[in-house]
Each structure stands twice: as structure tokens, then as C-alpha cells.
């Protein structure tokens, strides 16, 4: 499947790109992250500790165990604070 991946805040800065399109057979978000990490060191650096990250699949907040079947977009971002 083809997925659009969006990166926000410091993830965008550290990866050097705001978005990308990837071909993947990943079944879950965690599988997608593993595929990205295997591609390049910069992904390993960004996704080395996912406990501080949030993820949305097709604009719905979810967790890293979420299935990707039928998904079109995955977004990664740090936790947001309000005020």
C-alpha cells in the first residue's frame, strides 16, 4: 500500500522533511516505524524512543499497535501542551 507520512515539530526538523510517501506492507504503525528505522540512521534517531510520540492514522489519534489496513495517512508528532 502507499502511505503519506507526515512529521510535525522536532521530528520534521531532525528528519529534514515534513512529509513523504512510502510503499509498505506494514500491518501496524509499529511495523511501519520498524521499516523506516531500517532505511536510514536518521529514522532510528527519531524513533529510538516512541514513548514520547503520538500518532494519528487518517487523522484519528491512535497507538503504535493500530492496524494500517486501508489507511492513507500516518502522522507523527510530539505530545501537545495547551494553555
CSV table of C-alpha atoms in Angstrom, one decimal:
chain,number,residue,atom,x,y,z
A,1,UNK,CA,0.0,0.0,0.0
A,2,UNK,CA,1.0,3.6,-0.4
A,3,UNK,CA,1.0,5.8,2.7
A,4,UNK,CA,1.5,9.5,3.1
A,5,UNK,CA,3.6,10.1,6.3
A,6,UNK,CA,3.6,13.5,8.0
A,7,UNK,CA,6.1,14.7,10.5
A,8,UNK,CA,5.5,17.6,12.9
A,9,UNK,CA,7.6,19.8,15.1
A,10,UNK,CA,11.0,18.5,16.0
A,11,UNK,CA,10.5,15.3,14.1
A,12,UNK,CA,10.3,17.4,10.9
A,13,UNK,CA,13.5,19.3,11.8
A,14,UNK,CA,15.5,16.2,12.7
A,15,UNK,CA,14.4,14.2,9.6
A,16,UNK,CA,14.7,17.2,7.3
A,17,UNK,CA,11.4,16.6,5.7
A,18,UNK,CA,7.7,17.5,6.5
A,19,UNK,CA,6.2,14.5,4.7
A,20,UNK,CA,6.9,11.6,2.4
A,21,UNK,CA,5.1,8.9,0.5
A,22,UNK,CA,6.2,5.3,1.1
A,23,UNK,CA,5.3,1.9,-0.2
A,24,UNK,CA,4.8,-0.5,2.6
A,25,UNK,CA,3.4,-3.9,3.6
A,26,UNK,CA,3.4,-2.9,7.3
A,27,UNK,CA,0.4,-4.3,9.2
A,28,UNK,CA,0.7,-1.8,12.1
A,29,UNK,CA,2.1,1.6,12.9
A,30,UNK,CA,4.9,-0.2,14.8
A,31,UNK,CA,5.7,-2.3,11.7
A,32,UNK,CA,5.9,0.9,9.7
A,33,UNK,CA,8.3,2.5,12.2
A,34,UNK,CA,10.5,-0.6,12.1
A,35,UNK,CA,10.6,-0.3,8.3
A,36,UNK,CA,11.6,3.4,8.4
A,37,UNK,CA,14.2,2.7,11.1
A,38,UNK,CA,15.8,0.0,8.8
A,39,UNK,CA,16.1,2.5,6.0
A,40,UNK,CA,18.3,5.2,7.5
A,41,UNK,CA,20.0,6.2,10.7
A,42,UNK,CA,18.1,9.4,11.0
A,43,UNK,CA,14.9,7.5,11.4
A,44,UNK,CA,16.5,5.3,14.1
A,45,UNK,CA,17.4,8.5,15.9
A,46,UNK,CA,13.9,10.0,15.8
A,47,UNK,CA,12.1,6.7,16.5
A,48,UNK,CA,14.6,5.4,19.1
A,49,UNK,CA,12.1,6.0,21.9
A,50,UNK,CA,8.5,6.2,20.8
A,51,UNK,CA,7.1,6.7,24.3
A,52,UNK,CA,7.2,10.4,23.9
A,53,UNK,CA,5.5,10.4,20.4
A,54,UNK,CA,1.9,10.5,19.3
A,55,UNK,CA,0.5,9.0,16.1
A,56,UNK,CA,-2.6,9.5,14.1
A,57,UNK,CA,-3.9,7.3,11.3
A,58,UNK,CA,-6.2,9.0,8.8
A,59,UNK,CA,-6.4,11.9,11.3
A,60,UNK,CA,-7.6,9.8,14.2
A,61,UNK,CA,-5.3,9.6,17.3
A,62,UNK,CA,-4.3,6.0,18.0
A,63,UNK,CA,-1.4,4.0,19.3
A,64,UNK,CA,1.6,2.2,17.7
A,65,UNK,CA,-0.3,-1.1,17.6
A,66,UNK,CA,-3.0,0.3,15.3
A,67,UNK,CA,-3.6,-1.5,12.1
A,68,UNK,CA,-2.8,0.2,8.8
A,69,UNK,CA,-5.2,-1.8,6.6
A,70,UNK,CA,-6.9,0.7,4.3
A,71,UNK,CA,-5.1,3.7,5.8
A,72,UNK,CA,-3.9,6.5,3.6
A,73,UNK,CA,-2.1,8.8,6.0
A,74,UNK,CA,0.0,8.4,9.2
A,75,UNK,CA,1.1,11.4,11.2
A,76,UNK,CA,3.8,11.5,13.9
A,77,UNK,CA,4.1,14.3,16.4
A,78,UNK,CA,5.3,15.1,19.9
A,79,UNK,CA,2.7,15.4,22.7
A,80,UNK,CA,1.0,18.8,22.6
A,81,UNK,CA,0.5,21.0,25.5
A,82,UNK,CA,-2.2,23.6,25.9
A,83,UNK,CA,-2.5,26.8,27.8
